[in-house]
Amino acid sequence: MIGAQLDAETADAVDRAVSALGGRRIAILTGAGVSTDSGIPDYRGKGAPVRTPMTVDQFLSSDAARRRYWVGSHLGWRAFAGAAPNEGHRAIADLESRGIATGVVTQNVDGLHVRAGSRRVVELHGTMRRVFCTHCGQVFDRRDLAQRVEADNPWIRVPENVALGPDGDVLPESSEGFVVPACSVCDGMLKPDVVFFGEYIPAEKFREAEQLVHTSEGLIIAGSSLVVNSGIRLLERARRRRLPVVIVNRGATRADARASVKIDAGTSEVLRALADALPYA
Ligand SMILES: [Zn+2]
């Protein structure tokens, strides 16, 4: 059904991708573009506002920054929790269940691959689902923490009470008086289990991603413009082994010239078309 919606140029590119990848076990790398059809904005996509993300140093060193971060993060979490996996997430899970995909490496923190049924998921930038204590290491489920945040800050449930800036950031006045959640075990500082701007991807996480690419015979990169270096590094691992690399992304990426096939179209319909057309590995 979705395959029928592809224009001729995209359908042709999908055919070439199937020829390049057919019969191979494939690793999949995803970025924000796979989640836009779930209503989660891609801050790096075309037309996206320029955003200055909070650095980990700001977060760790300033109470005011932490208040601002937690108000925004809480609202973001509510939006994430209300989002559902789309056809692209489901196509990737299908490819894995049929033994074609070895797993998925994602730059996204929205947890939608897990919710779509993917089993081997390497979350390079962490996940919004978990929060941990920077002092004692205790891990908390975000859902429980969100309840505590709302109990301590009941006003946050009313959208008009929270002023958002033009780029979606929370304006300082709406974070004044916000009670930042603390560790219920040791009262230490909590931090979402996500890689902040200015932080490195944990080495063992990147090795896990490399391992996945290493045990695969092809690579699909979907919904990433590859501005993040980790993506380029994984692409180079695949190229060094002369594996076919297929890039699916609306708009140019940093590595179009290095792909075996570039498909310039939406990830949901293209991943579905690929999943329907690829033969068993
Ligand atoms: Zn603690």
CSV table of C-alpha atoms and ligand atoms in Angstrom, one decimal:
chain,number,residue,atom,x,y,z
A,1,MET,CA,0.0,0.0,0.0
A,2,ILE,CA,2.7,2.4,1.0
A,3,GLY,CA,5.0,1.2,-1.7
A,4,ALA,CA,2.4,2.3,-4.2
A,5,GLN,CA,2.7,5.9,-2.9
A,6,LEU,CA,6.3,6.3,-3.8
A,7,ASP,CA,7.1,8.5,-6.8
A,8,ALA,CA,8.9,6.9,-9.7
A,9,GLU,CA,12.3,8.3,-8.7
A,10,THR,CA,12.0,7.0,-5.1
A,11,ALA,CA,10.7,3.7,-6.3
A,12,ASP,CA,13.7,3.3,-8.6
A,13,ALA,CA,16.1,4.2,-5.7
A,14,VAL,CA,14.4,1.6,-3.5
A,15,ASP,CA,14.9,-1.0,-6.2
A,16,ARG,CA,18.6,-0.1,-6.4
A,17,ALA,CA,18.8,-0.3,-2.6
A,18,VAL,CA,17.2,-3.8,-2.6
A,19,SER,CA,19.7,-4.9,-5.2
A,20,ALA,CA,22.6,-3.6,-3.1
A,21,LEU,CA,21.3,-5.1,0.2
A,22,GLY,CA,19.4,-8.2,-0.8
A,23,GLY,CA,20.4,-11.4,1.0
A,24,ARG,CA,22.5,-9.6,3.5
A,25,ARG,CA,22.2,-9.1,7.2
A,26,ILE,CA,21.9,-5.4,7.8
A,27,ALA,CA,22.6,-3.0,10.6
A,28,ILE,CA,20.4,0.1,10.8
A,29,LEU,CA,21.4,3.5,12.1
A,30,THR,CA,18.6,6.0,12.8
A,31,GLY,CA,18.4,9.7,13.6
A,32,ALA,CA,15.7,12.2,14.5
A,33,GLY,CA,14.2,12.0,11.0
A,34,VAL,CA,12.6,8.6,11.7
A,35,SER,CA,10.6,10.1,14.6
A,36,THR,CA,9.2,13.2,12.9
A,37,ASP,CA,6.2,11.2,11.6
A,38,SER,CA,5.5,10.4,15.3
A,39,GLY,CA,5.3,14.1,15.9
A,40,ILE,CA,8.7,14.6,17.5
A,41,PRO,CA,10.5,17.6,15.9
A,42,ASP,CA,13.8,17.2,14.2
A,43,TYR,CA,15.9,20.1,15.5
A,44,ARG,CA,18.4,19.6,12.7
A,45,GLY,CA,15.9,19.2,9.9
A,46,LYS,CA,15.2,21.7,7.2
A,47,GLY,CA,13.6,24.9,8.5
A,48,ALA,CA,14.2,24.0,12.1
A,49,PRO,CA,15.0,26.9,14.4
A,50,VAL,CA,18.6,27.4,15.5
A,51,ARG,CA,18.8,26.0,19.0
A,52,THR,CA,21.4,26.4,21.7
A,53,PRO,CA,21.2,23.2,23.8
A,54,MET,CA,22.2,23.4,27.4
A,55,THR,CA,25.7,22.0,28.0
A,56,VAL,CA,26.4,19.5,30.7
A,57,ASP,CA,28.6,22.0,32.5
A,58,GLN,CA,25.7,24.5,32.7
A,59,PHE,CA,23.5,21.8,34.0
A,60,LEU,CA,25.9,20.5,36.6
A,61,SER,CA,27.0,24.0,37.9
A,62,SER,CA,23.8,26.1,38.1
A,63,ASP,CA,20.6,25.7,40.1
A,64,ALA,CA,18.8,28.1,37.8
A,65,ALA,CA,20.0,26.2,34.7
A,66,ARG,CA,18.8,22.9,36.3
A,67,ARG,CA,15.4,24.4,37.1
A,68,ARG,CA,15.1,25.6,33.5
A,69,TYR,CA,16.3,22.2,32.2
A,70,TRP,CA,13.9,20.2,34.3
A,71,VAL,CA,10.8,22.3,33.3
A,72,GLY,CA,11.6,21.8,29.6
A,73,SER,CA,12.6,18.2,30.0
A,74,HIS,CA,9.4,17.4,31.9
A,75,LEU,CA,7.3,19.0,29.2
A,76,GLY,CA,9.4,17.2,26.5
A,77,TRP,CA,8.9,13.9,28.3
A,78,ARG,CA,5.1,14.4,28.3
A,79,ALA,CA,5.2,15.0,24.6
A,80,PHE,CA,7.4,11.9,24.1
A,81,ALA,CA,5.2,9.8,26.3
A,82,GLY,CA,2.2,10.7,24.1
A,83,ALA,CA,4.0,9.8,20.8
A,84,ALA,CA,3.6,6.4,19.2
A,85,PRO,CA,6.0,4.5,16.9
A,86,ASN,CA,5.3,5.1,13.2
A,87,GLU,CA,5.6,2.8,10.1
A,88,GLY,CA,9.4,3.4,9.9
A,89,HIS,CA,9.9,2.1,13.5
A,90,ARG,CA,7.6,-0.9,12.7
A,91,ALA,CA,9.4,-1.7,9.4
A,92,ILE,CA,12.8,-1.8,11.3
A,93,ALA,CA,11.3,-4.1,14.0
A,94,ASP,CA,9.9,-6.3,11.2
A,95,LEU,CA,13.3,-6.6,9.5
A,96,GLU,CA,14.8,-7.7,12.7
A,97,SER,CA,12.1,-10.3,13.5
A,98,ARG,CA,12.6,-11.7,10.0
A,99,GLY,CA,16.3,-12.1,10.6
A,100,ILE,CA,17.3,-9.5,8.1
A,101,ALA,CA,18.3,-6.6,10.4
A,102,THR,CA,20.9,-7.4,13.1
A,103,GLY,CA,19.6,-4.5,15.2
A,104,VAL,CA,19.3,-0.8,15.3
A,105,VAL,CA,21.7,1.9,16.5
A,106,THR,CA,19.9,5.1,17.2
A,107,GLN,CA,20.8,8.7,18.0
A,108,ASN,CA,17.2,9.2,19.3
A,109,VAL,CA,16.3,9.3,23.0
A,110,ASP,CA,12.6,8.8,22.5
A,111,GLY,CA,12.5,5.0,23.0
A,112,LEU,CA,10.2,4.5,20.0
A,113,HIS,CA,12.3,1.6,18.6
A,114,VAL,CA,11.9,-0.3,21.8
A,115,ARG,CA,8.2,0.4,21.8
A,116,ALA,CA,7.9,-0.7,18.2
A,117,GLY,CA,9.3,-4.1,19.1
A,118,SER,CA,12.9,-3.8,18.1
A,119,ARG,CA,14.9,-6.1,20.4
A,120,ARG,CA,18.6,-5.2,19.8
A,121,VAL,CA,18.6,-1.4,20.2
A,122,VAL,CA,21.8,0.6,20.9
A,123,GLU,CA,20.7,4.0,22.2
A,124,LEU,CA,23.9,6.0,21.5
A,125,HIS,CA,22.7,9.2,23.1
A,126,GLY,CA,20.9,7.4,26.0
A,127,THR,CA,17.2,7.4,26.7
A,128,MET,CA,14.5,9.7,28.3
A,129,ARG,CA,13.0,6.6,30.0
A,130,ARG,CA,15.6,6.6,32.7
A,131,VAL,CA,17.0,9.1,35.2
A,132,PHE,CA,19.9,8.4,37.4
A,133,CYS,CA,21.5,9.9,40.6
A,134,THR,CA,24.9,11.5,39.9
A,135,HIS,CA,25.9,10.8,43.5
A,136,CYS,CA,24.8,7.2,44.3
A,137,GLY,CA,24.0,5.9,40.9
A,138,GLN,CA,20.4,4.8,41.7
A,139,VAL,CA,18.3,4.5,38.5
A,140,PHE,CA,14.7,5.8,38.3
A,141,ASP,CA,11.9,5.2,35.9
A,142,ARG,CA,11.0,8.4,34.2
A,143,ARG,CA,7.3,7.7,34.6
A,144,ASP,CA,7.6,7.6,38.4
A,145,LEU,CA,9.8,10.7,38.4
A,146,ALA,CA,7.3,12.6,36.3
A,147,GLN,CA,4.6,11.9,38.9
A,148,ARG,CA,6.8,13.3,41.6
A,149,VAL,CA,7.6,16.4,39.5
A,150,GLU,CA,3.9,17.0,39.0
A,151,ALA,CA,3.1,16.4,42.7
A,152,ASP,CA,5.8,18.9,43.7
A,153,ASN,CA,4.9,21.4,40.9
A,154,PRO,CA,1.1,21.0,40.3
A,155,TRP,CA,1.0,24.3,38.3
A,156,ILE,CA,3.1,22.7,35.5
A,157,ARG,CA,0.1,20.7,34.3
A,158,VAL,CA,-1.5,24.0,33.1
A,159,PRO,CA,0.0,24.8,29.7
A,160,GLU,CA,-0.6,28.6,30.1
A,161,ASN,CA,1.6,28.6,33.2
A,162,VAL,CA,4.7,27.6,31.2
A,163,ALA,CA,6.1,30.3,28.9
A,164,LEU,CA,8.0,28.9,25.9
A,165,GLY,CA,10.6,30.9,24.0
A,166,PRO,CA,10.5,31.0,20.1
A,167,ASP,CA,12.8,27.9,19.9
A,168,GLY,CA,10.8,25.9,22.4
A,169,ASP,CA,13.0,26.6,25.3
A,170,VAL,CA,11.4,27.4,28.6
A,171,LEU,CA,11.7,31.0,29.6
A,172,PRO,CA,13.4,31.7,32.9
A,173,GLU,CA,10.3,33.2,34.6
A,174,SER,CA,8.3,30.0,34.3
A,175,SER,CA,11.0,28.0,35.9
A,176,GLU,CA,11.3,30.2,39.0
A,177,GLY,CA,10.0,28.4,42.0
A,178,PHE,CA,10.2,25.0,40.2
A,179,VAL,CA,11.1,22.2,42.6
A,180,VAL,CA,13.9,20.2,41.0
A,181,PRO,CA,13.5,16.5,41.8
A,182,ALA,CA,16.3,15.0,43.9
A,183,CYS,CA,17.4,11.4,44.5
A,184,SER,CA,14.9,9.7,47.0
A,185,VAL,CA,17.8,7.5,48.3
A,186,CYS,CA,20.6,10.1,49.0
A,187,ASP,CA,19.1,13.5,48.0
A,188,GLY,CA,21.8,13.7,45.3
A,189,MET,CA,21.5,15.5,42.0
A,190,LEU,CA,19.5,13.6,39.3
A,191,LYS,CA,20.3,13.6,35.6
A,192,PRO,CA,18.3,12.1,32.7
A,193,ASP,CA,20.2,9.2,31.2
A,194,VAL,CA,20.9,11.1,28.0
A,195,VAL,CA,24.1,12.4,26.5
A,196,PHE,CA,24.1,16.2,26.9
A,197,PHE,CA,25.6,18.7,24.5
A,198,GLY,CA,29.3,18.8,25.3
A,199,GLU,CA,29.3,15.2,26.6
A,200,TYR,CA,30.8,12.2,24.9
A,201,ILE,CA,29.0,9.0,24.1
A,202,PRO,CA,30.0,6.4,26.6
A,203,ALA,CA,32.9,4.3,25.1
A,204,GLU,CA,31.1,1.0,25.8
A,205,LYS,CA,28.0,2.2,24.1
A,206,PHE,CA,29.9,3.1,20.9
A,207,ARG,CA,31.7,-0.3,21.0
A,208,GLU,CA,28.3,-2.0,21.1
A,209,ALA,CA,27.3,0.0,18.0
A,210,GLU,CA,30.6,-0.9,16.3
A,211,GLN,CA,30.0,-4.5,17.1
A,212,LEU,CA,26.6,-4.4,15.6
A,213,VAL,CA,28.0,-3.0,12.3
A,214,HIS,CA,30.9,-5.4,12.5
A,215,THR,CA,28.6,-8.5,12.5
A,216,SER,CA,26.5,-7.1,9.6
A,217,GLU,CA,26.9,-7.2,5.9
A,218,GLY,CA,25.2,-4.0,5.0
A,219,LEU,CA,24.1,-0.7,6.6
A,220,ILE,CA,21.0,1.5,6.3
A,221,ILE,CA,21.2,5.0,7.7
A,222,ALA,CA,17.8,6.5,8.1
A,223,GLY,CA,16.7,10.0,9.1
A,224,SER,CA,20.0,11.4,10.0
A,225,SER,CA,21.9,14.2,8.2
A,226,LEU,CA,25.0,12.8,9.8
A,227,VAL,CA,26.1,16.0,11.5
A,228,VAL,CA,26.9,13.9,14.6
A,229,ASN,CA,30.4,12.3,14.2
A,230,SER,CA,29.4,9.0,15.7
A,231,GLY,CA,27.2,8.4,12.7
A,232,ILE,CA,30.1,9.2,10.3
A,233,ARG,CA,32.4,6.9,12.3
A,234,LEU,CA,30.0,4.0,11.9
A,235,LEU,CA,29.6,4.7,8.2
A,236,GLU,CA,33.4,4.6,7.8
A,237,ARG,CA,33.6,1.2,9.6
A,238,ALA,CA,31.1,-0.2,7.1
A,239,ARG,CA,32.9,1.4,4.1
A,240,ARG,CA,36.3,0.1,5.2
A,241,ARG,CA,34.8,-3.4,4.9
A,242,ARG,CA,33.3,-2.5,1.5
A,243,LEU,CA,29.7,-3.0,2.8
A,244,PRO,CA,26.8,-1.5,0.8
A,245,VAL,CA,25.5,1.6,2.6
A,246,VAL,CA,22.0,3.0,1.9
A,247,ILE,CA,21.1,6.4,3.2
A,248,VAL,CA,17.4,7.3,3.5
A,249,ASN,CA,16.9,11.0,4.4
A,250,ARG,CA,14.9,14.0,3.2
A,251,GLY,CA,17.5,16.5,2.1
A,252,ALA,CA,21.3,16.3,1.9
A,253,THR,CA,23.5,14.5,4.4
A,254,ARG,CA,27.2,14.9,5.1
A,255,ALA,CA,27.8,11.5,3.5
A,256,ASP,CA,25.6,11.3,0.4
A,257,ALA,CA,28.7,10.9,-1.8
A,258,ARG,CA,29.9,8.0,0.3
A,259,ALA,CA,26.6,6.0,0.0
A,260,SER,CA,26.0,3.1,-2.4
A,261,VAL,CA,22.4,4.4,-2.8
A,262,LYS,CA,20.9,7.7,-1.5
A,263,ILE,CA,17.1,7.8,-1.2
A,264,ASP,CA,15.9,11.3,-0.8
A,265,ALA,CA,12.4,10.7,0.7
A,266,GLY,CA,10.5,10.2,3.9
A,267,THR,CA,11.8,7.4,6.2
A,268,SER,CA,8.4,5.9,7.1
A,269,GLU,CA,7.4,5.0,3.5
A,270,VAL,CA,10.8,4.1,2.3
A,271,LEU,CA,11.7,1.8,5.3
A,272,ARG,CA,8.3,0.1,4.8
A,273,ALA,CA,9.0,-0.4,1.1
A,274,LEU,CA,12.4,-1.8,1.9
A,275,ALA,CA,11.1,-4.1,4.5
A,276,ASP,CA,8.4,-5.4,2.1
A,277,ALA,CA,10.9,-5.9,-0.8
A,278,LEU,CA,14.0,-7.3,1.0
A,279,PRO,CA,14.3,-11.1,0.7
A,280,TYR,CA,15.2,-13.1,3.8
A,281,ALA,CA,18.9,-13.0,4.6
B,1,ZN,ZN,21.3,9.1,45.1
